[in-house]
Amino acid sequence: MQTQKTLGIIKPDAVEKSHIGEILDRIEKNGLCIIAMKMKTLSQAEAAEFYDIHKERPFFNDLVSFMSSGPVVIMALEGVDAVHRYRQIMGATNPQNAAPGTIRADFAESIDHNAVHGSDSTETAARELKFFFNEDEICPRLVTQDRH
Ligand code: GDP
């Protein structure tokens, strides 16, 4: 298994409910390293560009409004099989289908207010990391073994 980087976001609903600490704890306890992090409120234009792939979907406008409705925490994560591992920690997009113990099962209330984002492939991760972070903002750590 390869060391990878992925992009995670703690969405406005989870920030508003003060779940930042618990979510970061789950990420770290599951063997992923936080190698960059920033908190900001996205503009509508930034949110629309980030979710450009969904622009034809009926929920796009609601998604953009929600993602720019308050501060988010944007994280670069690193670890063995990080893309898939973080998706597993997050749980299914619809919290009603999310496995027990996942972030979305425990902190999300609905499919449109679902607490976290995570890149869905290494290609997406590379694009999303570049969207939010400059090279010099990322502090990679050598992960030499699976800490799971
Ligand atoms: P993710 O990778 O699990 O976040 O899911 P997607 O990339 O498919 O969708 C991006 C985000 O759009 C999701 O996290 C949801 O917040 C939202 N979304 C996806 N599908 C739906 C839907 O059918 N209805 C609504 N209202 N929102 C959706």
PDB file of N, CA, C and O and ligand atoms in Angstrom, residues 11 50-51 53-54 57-60 62-63 66-67 87 90-94 104 110-120 128, ligand 1:
ATOM      1  N   LYS A  11     -17.084  20.699   6.909  1.00  0.00           N
ATOM      2  CA  LYS A  11     -18.047  21.611   6.288  1.00  0.00           C
ATOM      3  C   LYS A  11     -18.698  22.540   7.324  1.00  0.00           C
ATOM      4  O   LYS A  11     -18.598  22.303   8.540  1.00  0.00           O
ATOM      5  N   PHE A  50     -14.817  24.899  -6.939  1.00  0.00           N
ATOM      6  CA  PHE A  50     -14.393  23.649  -6.312  1.00  0.00           C
ATOM      7  C   PHE A  50     -15.323  22.499  -6.707  1.00  0.00           C
ATOM      8  O   PHE A  50     -14.883  21.376  -6.948  1.00  0.00           O
ATOM      9  N   TYR A  51     -16.626  22.773  -6.740  1.00  0.00           N
ATOM     10  CA  TYR A  51     -17.618  21.731  -7.042  1.00  0.00           C
ATOM     11  C   TYR A  51     -18.068  21.776  -8.509  1.00  0.00           C
ATOM     12  O   TYR A  51     -19.153  21.296  -8.831  1.00  0.00           O
ATOM     13  N   ILE A  53     -17.537  20.064 -10.996  1.00  0.00           N
ATOM     14  CA  ILE A  53     -17.943  18.765 -11.569  1.00  0.00           C
ATOM     15  C   ILE A  53     -19.438  18.497 -11.384  1.00  0.00           C
ATOM     16  O   ILE A  53     -20.050  17.741 -12.129  1.00  0.00           O
ATOM     17  N   HIS A  54     -20.037  19.156 -10.374  1.00  0.00           N
ATOM     18  CA  HIS A  54     -21.465  18.942 -10.095  1.00  0.00           C
ATOM     19  C   HIS A  54     -22.351  20.044 -10.670  1.00  0.00           C
ATOM     20  O   HIS A  54     -23.532  20.127 -10.326  1.00  0.00           O
ATOM     21  N   ARG A  57     -25.870  19.342 -11.777  1.00  0.00           N
ATOM     22  CA  ARG A  57     -26.747  18.575 -10.881  1.00  0.00           C
ATOM     23  C   ARG A  57     -27.783  19.498 -10.241  1.00  0.00           C
ATOM     24  O   ARG A  57     -27.521  20.687 -10.004  1.00  0.00           O
ATOM     25  N   PRO A  58     -28.965  18.970  -9.943  1.00  0.00           N
ATOM     26  CA  PRO A  58     -30.037  19.820  -9.397  1.00  0.00           C
ATOM     27  C   PRO A  58     -29.697  20.444  -8.041  1.00  0.00           C
ATOM     28  O   PRO A  58     -30.232  21.493  -7.690  1.00  0.00           O
ATOM     29  N   PHE A  59     -28.795  19.800  -7.306  1.00  0.00           N
ATOM     30  CA  PHE A  59     -28.462  20.305  -5.962  1.00  0.00           C
ATOM     31  C   PHE A  59     -27.295  21.287  -5.973  1.00  0.00           C
ATOM     32  O   PHE A  59     -26.879  21.760  -4.915  1.00  0.00           O
ATOM     33  N   PHE A  60     -26.762  21.624  -7.170  1.00  0.00           N
ATOM     34  CA  PHE A  60     -25.541  22.434  -7.236  1.00  0.00           C
ATOM     35  C   PHE A  60     -25.671  23.786  -6.519  1.00  0.00           C
ATOM     36  O   PHE A  60     -24.812  24.158  -5.707  1.00  0.00           O
ATOM     37  N   ASP A  62     -27.717  24.789  -4.162  1.00  0.00           N
ATOM     38  CA  ASP A  62     -27.817  24.600  -2.710  1.00  0.00           C
ATOM     39  C   ASP A  62     -26.456  24.234  -2.116  1.00  0.00           C
ATOM     40  O   ASP A  62     -26.085  24.707  -1.039  1.00  0.00           O
ATOM     41  N   LEU A  63     -25.720  23.395  -2.846  1.00  0.00           N
ATOM     42  CA  LEU A  63     -24.400  22.966  -2.375  1.00  0.00           C
ATOM     43  C   LEU A  63     -23.451  24.161  -2.270  1.00  0.00           C
ATOM     44  O   LEU A  63     -22.749  24.331  -1.262  1.00  0.00           O
ATOM     45  N   PHE A  66     -24.529  26.422   0.623  1.00  0.00           N
ATOM     46  CA  PHE A  66     -24.178  25.811   1.904  1.00  0.00           C
ATOM     47  C   PHE A  66     -22.682  25.898   2.167  1.00  0.00           C
ATOM     48  O   PHE A  66     -22.245  26.294   3.260  1.00  0.00           O
ATOM     49  N   MET A  67     -21.858  25.561   1.169  1.00  0.00           N
ATOM     50  CA  MET A  67     -20.410  25.523   1.393  1.00  0.00           C
ATOM     51  C   MET A  67     -19.812  26.906   1.621  1.00  0.00           C
ATOM     52  O   MET A  67     -18.705  27.024   2.150  1.00  0.00           O
ATOM     53  N   ARG A  87     -12.018   8.250   3.098  1.00  0.00           N
ATOM     54  CA  ARG A  87     -13.413   8.030   2.654  1.00  0.00           C
ATOM     55  C   ARG A  87     -14.110   7.039   3.600  1.00  0.00           C
ATOM     56  O   ARG A  87     -15.293   7.187   3.892  1.00  0.00           O
ATOM     57  N   MET A  90     -14.991   8.825   6.769  1.00  0.00           N
ATOM     58  CA  MET A  90     -16.105   9.765   6.547  1.00  0.00           C
ATOM     59  C   MET A  90     -17.459   9.069   6.559  1.00  0.00           C
ATOM     60  O   MET A  90     -18.424   9.574   7.106  1.00  0.00           O
ATOM     61  N   GLY A  91     -17.555   7.927   5.893  1.00  0.00           N
ATOM     62  CA  GLY A  91     -18.840   7.250   5.728  1.00  0.00           C
ATOM     63  C   GLY A  91     -19.545   7.710   4.459  1.00  0.00           C
ATOM     64  O   GLY A  91     -19.106   8.634   3.775  1.00  0.00           O
ATOM     65  N   ALA A  92     -20.667   7.055   4.149  1.00  0.00           N
ATOM     66  CA  ALA A  92     -21.390   7.310   2.895  1.00  0.00           C
ATOM     67  C   ALA A  92     -21.904   8.749   2.817  1.00  0.00           C
ATOM     68  O   ALA A  92     -22.182   9.375   3.846  1.00  0.00           O
ATOM     69  N   THR A  93     -22.054   9.234   1.574  1.00  0.00           N
ATOM     70  CA  THR A  93     -22.504  10.612   1.324  1.00  0.00           C
ATOM     71  C   THR A  93     -23.798  10.926   2.072  1.00  0.00           C
ATOM     72  O   THR A  93     -23.926  11.989   2.686  1.00  0.00           O
ATOM     73  N   ASN A  94     -24.754   9.990   2.007  1.00  0.00           N
ATOM     74  CA  ASN A  94     -26.003  10.164   2.757  1.00  0.00           C
ATOM     75  C   ASN A  94     -25.827   9.560   4.147  1.00  0.00           C
ATOM     76  O   ASN A  94     -25.621   8.352   4.277  1.00  0.00           O
ATOM     77  N   ARG A 104     -19.819  10.788   9.276  1.00  0.00           N
ATOM     78  CA  ARG A 104     -21.145  11.207   8.800  1.00  0.00           C
ATOM     79  C   ARG A 104     -22.260  10.536   9.598  1.00  0.00           C
ATOM     80  O   ARG A 104     -23.303  11.157   9.851  1.00  0.00           O
ATOM     81  N   SER A 110     -27.970  15.286   7.243  1.00  0.00           N
ATOM     82  CA  SER A 110     -28.657  15.017   5.979  1.00  0.00           C
ATOM     83  C   SER A 110     -27.633  14.965   4.846  1.00  0.00           C
ATOM     84  O   SER A 110     -26.466  15.346   5.044  1.00  0.00           O
ATOM     85  N   ILE A 111     -28.071  14.540   3.672  1.00  0.00           N
ATOM     86  CA  ILE A 111     -27.140  14.422   2.533  1.00  0.00           C
ATOM     87  C   ILE A 111     -26.568  15.783   2.141  1.00  0.00           C
ATOM     88  O   ILE A 111     -25.434  15.884   1.685  1.00  0.00           O
ATOM     89  N   ASP A 112     -27.341  16.844   2.338  1.00  0.00           N
ATOM     90  CA  ASP A 112     -26.805  18.164   1.939  1.00  0.00           C
ATOM     91  C   ASP A 112     -26.071  18.871   3.078  1.00  0.00           C
ATOM     92  O   ASP A 112     -25.336  19.828   2.829  1.00  0.00           O
ATOM     93  N   HIS A 113     -26.241  18.412   4.315  1.00  0.00           N
ATOM     94  CA  HIS A 113     -25.454  18.930   5.434  1.00  0.00           C
ATOM     95  C   HIS A 113     -24.714  17.738   6.037  1.00  0.00           C
ATOM     96  O   HIS A 113     -25.092  17.231   7.089  1.00  0.00           O
ATOM     97  N   ASN A 114     -23.676  17.305   5.322  1.00  0.00           N
ATOM     98  CA  ASN A 114     -23.090  16.010   5.687  1.00  0.00           C
ATOM     99  C   ASN A 114     -21.673  16.083   6.254  1.00  0.00           C
ATOM    100  O   ASN A 114     -20.878  15.157   6.120  1.00  0.00           O
ATOM    101  N   ALA A 115     -21.361  17.186   6.914  1.00  0.00           N
ATOM    102  CA  ALA A 115     -20.222  17.326   7.840  1.00  0.00           C
ATOM    103  C   ALA A 115     -18.825  17.386   7.224  1.00  0.00           C
ATOM    104  O   ALA A 115     -17.995  18.163   7.688  1.00  0.00           O
ATOM    105  N   VAL A 116     -18.555  16.558   6.224  1.00  0.00           N
ATOM    106  CA  VAL A 116     -17.183  16.514   5.706  1.00  0.00           C
ATOM    107  C   VAL A 116     -17.147  16.250   4.201  1.00  0.00           C
ATOM    108  O   VAL A 116     -18.084  15.691   3.628  1.00  0.00           O
ATOM    109  N   HIS A 117     -16.047  16.660   3.616  1.00  0.00           N
ATOM    110  CA  HIS A 117     -15.717  16.339   2.216  1.00  0.00           C
ATOM    111  C   HIS A 117     -14.405  15.569   2.209  1.00  0.00           C
ATOM    112  O   HIS A 117     -13.531  15.812   3.048  1.00  0.00           O
ATOM    113  N   GLY A 118     -14.252  14.677   1.232  1.00  0.00           N
ATOM    114  CA  GLY A 118     -12.969  14.016   1.007  1.00  0.00           C
ATOM    115  C   GLY A 118     -12.794  13.699  -0.457  1.00  0.00           C
ATOM    116  O   GLY A 118     -13.753  13.306  -1.139  1.00  0.00           O
ATOM    117  N   SER A 119     -11.584  13.864  -0.964  1.00  0.00           N
ATOM    118  CA  SER A 119     -11.309  13.559  -2.379  1.00  0.00           C
ATOM    119  C   SER A 119     -11.675  12.102  -2.667  1.00  0.00           C
ATOM    120  O   SER A 119     -11.504  11.230  -1.809  1.00  0.00           O
ATOM    121  N   ASP A 120     -12.155  11.847  -3.897  1.00  0.00           N
ATOM    122  CA  ASP A 120     -12.609  10.486  -4.202  1.00  0.00           C
ATOM    123  C   ASP A 120     -11.608   9.660  -5.007  1.00  0.00           C
ATOM    124  O   ASP A 120     -11.879   8.500  -5.329  1.00  0.00           O
ATOM    125  N   GLU A 128      -7.521  18.920  -5.980  1.00  0.00           N
ATOM    126  CA  GLU A 128      -8.137  19.628  -4.846  1.00  0.00           C
ATOM    127  C   GLU A 128      -7.080  20.190  -3.885  1.00  0.00           C
ATOM    128  O   GLU A 128      -7.270  21.273  -3.323  1.00  0.00           O
TER     129      GLU A 128
HETATM  130  P1  GDP B   1     -19.089  12.997  -1.536  1.00  0.00           P
HETATM  131  O1  GDP B   1     -17.848  12.748  -2.349  1.00  0.00           O
HETATM  132  O2  GDP B   1     -19.462  11.835  -0.646  1.00  0.00           O
HETATM  133  O3  GDP B   1     -19.067  14.290  -0.777  1.00  0.00           O
HETATM  134  O4  GDP B   1     -20.300  13.079  -2.575  1.00  0.00           O
HETATM  135  P2  GDP B   1     -20.406  13.732  -4.039  1.00  0.00           P
HETATM  136  O5  GDP B   1     -19.068  14.161  -4.556  1.00  0.00           O
HETATM  137  O6  GDP B   1     -21.220  12.797  -4.866  1.00  0.00           O
HETATM  138  O7  GDP B   1     -21.308  15.033  -3.795  1.00  0.00           O
HETATM  139  C1  GDP B   1     -20.749  16.218  -3.278  1.00  0.00           C
HETATM  140  C2  GDP B   1     -21.686  16.753  -2.233  1.00  0.00           C
HETATM  141  O8  GDP B   1     -22.911  17.138  -2.875  1.00  0.00           O
HETATM  142  C3  GDP B   1     -22.115  15.739  -1.176  1.00  0.00           C
HETATM  143  O9  GDP B   1     -21.212  15.638  -0.098  1.00  0.00           O
HETATM  144  C4  GDP B   1     -23.451  16.262  -0.738  1.00  0.00           C
HETATM  145  O10 GDP B   1     -23.305  17.282   0.246  1.00  0.00           O
HETATM  146  C5  GDP B   1     -24.005  16.870  -2.008  1.00  0.00           C
HETATM  147  N1  GDP B   1     -24.901  15.903  -2.666  1.00  0.00           N
HETATM  148  C6  GDP B   1     -24.566  14.798  -3.368  1.00  0.00           C
HETATM  149  N2  GDP B   1     -25.634  14.154  -3.839  1.00  0.00           N
HETATM  150  C7  GDP B   1     -26.709  14.885  -3.427  1.00  0.00           C
HETATM  151  C8  GDP B   1     -28.125  14.752  -3.613  1.00  0.00           C
HETATM  152  O11 GDP B   1     -28.620  13.816  -4.237  1.00  0.00           O
HETATM  153  N3  GDP B   1     -28.889  15.707  -3.050  1.00  0.00           N
HETATM  154  C9  GDP B   1     -28.365  16.745  -2.330  1.00  0.00           C
HETATM  155  N4  GDP B   1     -29.188  17.655  -1.803  1.00  0.00           N
HETATM  156  N5  GDP B   1     -27.047  16.910  -2.130  1.00  0.00           N
HETATM  157  C10 GDP B   1     -26.226  15.988  -2.678  1.00  0.00           C
END
